[in-house]
Amino acid sequence: MEQPRWLDAREQSAWRGYRRMRRLLDLELARELTRDAGLSEPDYDVLSDLSETPDQRLRLSELADRMLWSRSRLSHHLTRMQQRGLVAREECAADGRGAVVTLTDEGRHAIERAAPGHVAAVRRNLIDLLTPDEIAALDAFTHRVVDHLTRPGE
């Protein structure tokens, strides 16, 4: 068995700092989103993903993949969002087996109301705390890690 490559003090500090920051940042953004817009983070993710597509609709399977959720988990969440009038579900015309999730007018209004406050919270709690060089580094390393984690077959 290969010996572990333990983190040195600097690496461990960076790792622990990242984990603590991520938890605190996620918690603060979720609190503000709920308080200011009445949306959960998953609500916001669904609405923003749908609002960013040209026809404001996605196959349920594609939306689940984007959110890194199982189709079942997303389906349950979408049921609650449907009950609030934020999204609608339709059968997929192409194959009849799949479902398509669409943004309703109420969902569009909800994301339009929530987005300004959410982006202000992201700015206040992360972006505005960084220098331009740190933003460039954040952009580079997050994309490098995402690319690594999403490579097919690895």
mmCIF file of C-alpha atoms in Angstrom:
data_model
loop_
_atom_site.group_PDB
_atom_site.id
_atom_site.type_symbol
_atom_site.label_atom_id
_atom_site.label_comp_id
_atom_site.label_asym_id
_atom_site.label_seq_id
_atom_site.Cartn_x
_atom_site.Cartn_y
_atom_site.Cartn_z
ATOM 1 C CA MET A 1 0.000 0.000 0.000
ATOM 2 C CA GLU A 2 1.283 3.430 -0.943
ATOM 3 C CA GLN A 3 2.185 5.750 1.917
ATOM 4 C CA PRO A 4 -0.056 8.830 2.198
ATOM 5 C CA ARG A 5 1.410 12.172 1.180
ATOM 6 C CA TRP A 6 0.447 14.096 4.323
ATOM 7 C CA LEU A 7 -0.237 17.775 4.021
ATOM 8 C CA ASP A 8 2.454 20.071 5.318
ATOM 9 C CA ALA A 9 1.491 22.929 7.644
ATOM 10 C CA ARG A 10 0.912 25.427 4.830
ATOM 11 C CA GLU A 11 -1.156 22.983 2.751
ATOM 12 C CA GLN A 12 -3.184 21.949 5.787
ATOM 13 C CA SER A 13 -3.871 25.574 6.697
ATOM 14 C CA ALA A 14 -5.029 26.275 3.126
ATOM 15 C CA TRP A 15 -7.234 23.160 3.053
ATOM 16 C CA ARG A 16 -8.838 23.803 6.431
ATOM 17 C CA GLY A 17 -9.314 27.475 5.604
ATOM 18 C CA TYR A 18 -10.992 26.589 2.307
ATOM 19 C CA ARG A 19 -13.360 24.100 3.998
ATOM 20 C CA ARG A 20 -14.317 26.553 6.748
ATOM 21 C CA MET A 21 -14.769 29.392 4.241
ATOM 22 C CA ARG A 22 -16.923 27.229 1.984
ATOM 23 C CA ARG A 23 -19.224 26.202 4.835
ATOM 24 C CA LEU A 24 -19.568 29.743 6.196
ATOM 25 C CA LEU A 25 -20.055 31.279 2.739
ATOM 26 C CA ASP A 26 -22.672 28.701 1.734
ATOM 27 C CA LEU A 27 -24.500 29.233 5.029
ATOM 28 C CA GLU A 28 -24.502 33.029 4.728
ATOM 29 C CA LEU A 29 -25.631 33.022 1.091
ATOM 30 C CA ALA A 30 -28.404 30.516 1.880
ATOM 31 C CA ARG A 31 -29.601 32.594 4.845
ATOM 32 C CA GLU A 32 -29.714 35.789 2.821
ATOM 33 C CA LEU A 33 -31.435 34.123 -0.122
ATOM 34 C CA THR A 34 -34.126 32.646 2.113
ATOM 35 C CA ARG A 35 -34.598 35.845 4.119
ATOM 36 C CA ASP A 36 -34.611 38.252 1.183
ATOM 37 C CA ALA A 37 -36.235 36.215 -1.590
ATOM 38 C CA GLY A 38 -37.969 33.270 0.090
ATOM 39 C CA LEU A 39 -35.928 30.836 -2.004
ATOM 40 C CA SER A 40 -33.659 27.977 -1.020
ATOM 41 C CA GLU A 41 -30.308 27.532 -2.740
ATOM 42 C CA PRO A 42 -31.686 24.608 -4.789
ATOM 43 C CA ASP A 43 -34.692 26.767 -5.786
ATOM 44 C CA TYR A 44 -32.293 29.466 -6.951
ATOM 45 C CA ASP A 45 -30.128 26.938 -8.823
ATOM 46 C CA VAL A 46 -33.133 25.509 -10.683
ATOM 47 C CA LEU A 47 -34.534 28.938 -11.531
ATOM 48 C CA SER A 48 -31.205 30.397 -12.610
ATOM 49 C CA ASP A 49 -30.322 27.340 -14.739
ATOM 50 C CA LEU A 50 -33.702 27.521 -16.474
ATOM 51 C CA SER A 51 -33.557 31.299 -16.903
ATOM 52 C CA GLU A 52 -30.158 31.058 -18.613
ATOM 53 C CA THR A 53 -31.379 28.760 -21.401
ATOM 54 C CA PRO A 54 -32.726 30.345 -24.592
ATOM 55 C CA ASP A 55 -36.212 28.814 -24.236
ATOM 56 C CA GLN A 56 -36.176 28.630 -20.409
ATOM 57 C CA ARG A 57 -36.580 24.858 -20.363
ATOM 58 C CA LEU A 58 -34.362 21.840 -19.736
ATOM 59 C CA ARG A 59 -34.798 18.107 -19.670
ATOM 60 C CA LEU A 60 -35.093 16.898 -16.097
ATOM 61 C CA SER A 61 -32.072 14.624 -16.609
ATOM 62 C CA GLU A 62 -29.911 17.522 -17.835
ATOM 63 C CA LEU A 63 -30.982 19.723 -14.924
ATOM 64 C CA ALA A 64 -30.214 16.888 -12.470
ATOM 65 C CA ASP A 65 -26.746 16.508 -14.022
ATOM 66 C CA ARG A 66 -26.093 20.253 -13.729
ATOM 67 C CA MET A 67 -27.120 20.234 -10.064
ATOM 68 C CA LEU A 68 -25.251 16.973 -9.309
ATOM 69 C CA TRP A 69 -28.495 15.511 -7.942
ATOM 70 C CA SER A 70 -30.236 12.229 -8.647
ATOM 71 C CA ARG A 71 -33.277 12.474 -10.894
ATOM 72 C CA SER A 72 -35.435 11.239 -8.019
ATOM 73 C CA ARG A 73 -34.201 13.899 -5.603
ATOM 74 C CA LEU A 74 -34.689 16.621 -8.204
ATOM 75 C CA SER A 75 -38.136 15.321 -9.101
ATOM 76 C CA HIS A 76 -39.238 15.624 -5.466
ATOM 77 C CA HIS A 77 -37.831 19.138 -5.247
ATOM 78 C CA LEU A 78 -39.515 20.135 -8.510
ATOM 79 C CA THR A 79 -42.851 18.906 -7.164
ATOM 80 C CA ARG A 80 -42.544 21.394 -4.302
ATOM 81 C CA MET A 81 -41.533 24.147 -6.726
ATOM 82 C CA GLN A 82 -44.500 23.298 -8.973
ATOM 83 C CA GLN A 83 -46.847 23.637 -6.012
ATOM 84 C CA ARG A 84 -45.500 27.170 -5.549
ATOM 85 C CA GLY A 85 -45.994 27.943 -9.252
ATOM 86 C CA LEU A 86 -42.277 28.435 -10.018
ATOM 87 C CA VAL A 87 -41.819 25.669 -12.598
ATOM 88 C CA ALA A 88 -43.898 23.359 -14.752
ATOM 89 C CA ARG A 89 -43.191 19.849 -16.037
ATOM 90 C CA GLU A 90 -44.108 18.493 -19.431
ATOM 91 C CA GLU A 91 -43.546 15.202 -21.190
ATOM 92 C CA CYS A 92 -40.623 15.293 -23.561
ATOM 93 C CA ALA A 93 -42.036 15.473 -27.096
ATOM 94 C CA ALA A 94 -38.901 13.808 -28.494
ATOM 95 C CA ASP A 95 -39.118 10.517 -26.638
ATOM 96 C CA GLY A 96 -42.139 10.447 -24.319
ATOM 97 C CA ARG A 97 -40.104 8.888 -21.492
ATOM 98 C CA GLY A 98 -38.360 11.987 -20.254
ATOM 99 C CA ALA A 99 -39.681 15.156 -18.706
ATOM 100 C CA VAL A 100 -38.955 18.760 -19.535
ATOM 101 C CA VAL A 101 -38.880 21.394 -16.804
ATOM 102 C CA THR A 102 -39.960 24.897 -17.790
ATOM 103 C CA LEU A 103 -39.758 28.228 -16.030
ATOM 104 C CA THR A 104 -43.175 29.733 -15.357
ATOM 105 C CA ASP A 105 -43.895 33.459 -15.329
ATOM 106 C CA GLU A 106 -43.929 33.306 -11.519
ATOM 107 C CA GLY A 107 -40.558 31.519 -11.566
ATOM 108 C CA ARG A 108 -39.126 34.165 -13.898
ATOM 109 C CA HIS A 109 -40.365 36.924 -11.595
ATOM 110 C CA ALA A 110 -38.913 35.105 -8.566
ATOM 111 C CA ILE A 111 -35.430 34.821 -10.094
ATOM 112 C CA GLU A 112 -35.567 38.423 -11.328
ATOM 113 C CA ARG A 113 -36.436 39.574 -7.784
ATOM 114 C CA ALA A 114 -33.824 37.352 -6.128
ATOM 115 C CA ALA A 115 -30.845 37.882 -8.448
ATOM 116 C CA PRO A 116 -29.902 41.473 -7.476
ATOM 117 C CA GLY A 117 -29.789 40.669 -3.756
ATOM 118 C CA HIS A 118 -28.008 37.387 -4.336
ATOM 119 C CA VAL A 119 -25.295 38.947 -6.477
ATOM 120 C CA ALA A 120 -24.902 41.714 -3.872
ATOM 121 C CA ALA A 121 -24.395 39.033 -1.199
ATOM 122 C CA VAL A 122 -21.844 37.203 -3.379
ATOM 123 C CA ARG A 123 -20.010 40.500 -3.904
ATOM 124 C CA ARG A 124 -20.119 41.509 -0.237
ATOM 125 C CA ASN A 125 -19.085 38.107 1.114
ATOM 126 C CA LEU A 126 -16.498 37.055 -1.485
ATOM 127 C CA ILE A 127 -15.785 39.013 -4.645
ATOM 128 C CA ASP A 128 -15.235 42.452 -3.103
ATOM 129 C CA LEU A 129 -12.872 40.947 -0.510
ATOM 130 C CA LEU A 130 -10.474 39.851 -3.256
ATOM 131 C CA THR A 131 -7.935 41.741 -5.316
ATOM 132 C CA PRO A 132 -8.092 41.473 -9.122
ATOM 133 C CA ASP A 133 -5.132 39.053 -8.998
ATOM 134 C CA GLU A 134 -6.913 36.901 -6.414
ATOM 135 C CA ILE A 135 -10.063 36.837 -8.575
ATOM 136 C CA ALA A 136 -7.933 35.705 -11.529
ATOM 137 C CA ALA A 137 -6.353 32.999 -9.335
ATOM 138 C CA LEU A 138 -9.776 31.904 -8.051
ATOM 139 C CA ASP A 139 -11.061 31.703 -11.626
ATOM 140 C CA ALA A 140 -8.037 29.677 -12.737
ATOM 141 C CA PHE A 141 -7.922 27.193 -9.899
ATOM 142 C CA THR A 142 -11.674 26.584 -9.662
ATOM 143 C CA HIS A 143 -11.849 25.805 -13.372
ATOM 144 C CA ARG A 144 -8.781 23.573 -13.154
ATOM 145 C CA VAL A 145 -10.349 21.562 -10.299
ATOM 146 C CA VAL A 146 -13.750 21.378 -12.053
ATOM 147 C CA ASP A 147 -12.077 20.225 -15.277
ATOM 148 C CA HIS A 148 -10.177 17.563 -13.333
ATOM 149 C CA LEU A 149 -13.304 16.317 -11.552
ATOM 150 C CA THR A 150 -15.472 16.228 -14.674
ATOM 151 C CA ARG A 151 -13.085 14.497 -17.083
ATOM 152 C CA PRO A 152 -14.780 11.437 -18.584
ATOM 153 C CA GLY A 153 -13.432 8.125 -17.374
ATOM 154 C CA GLU A 154 -11.553 9.485 -14.401
#
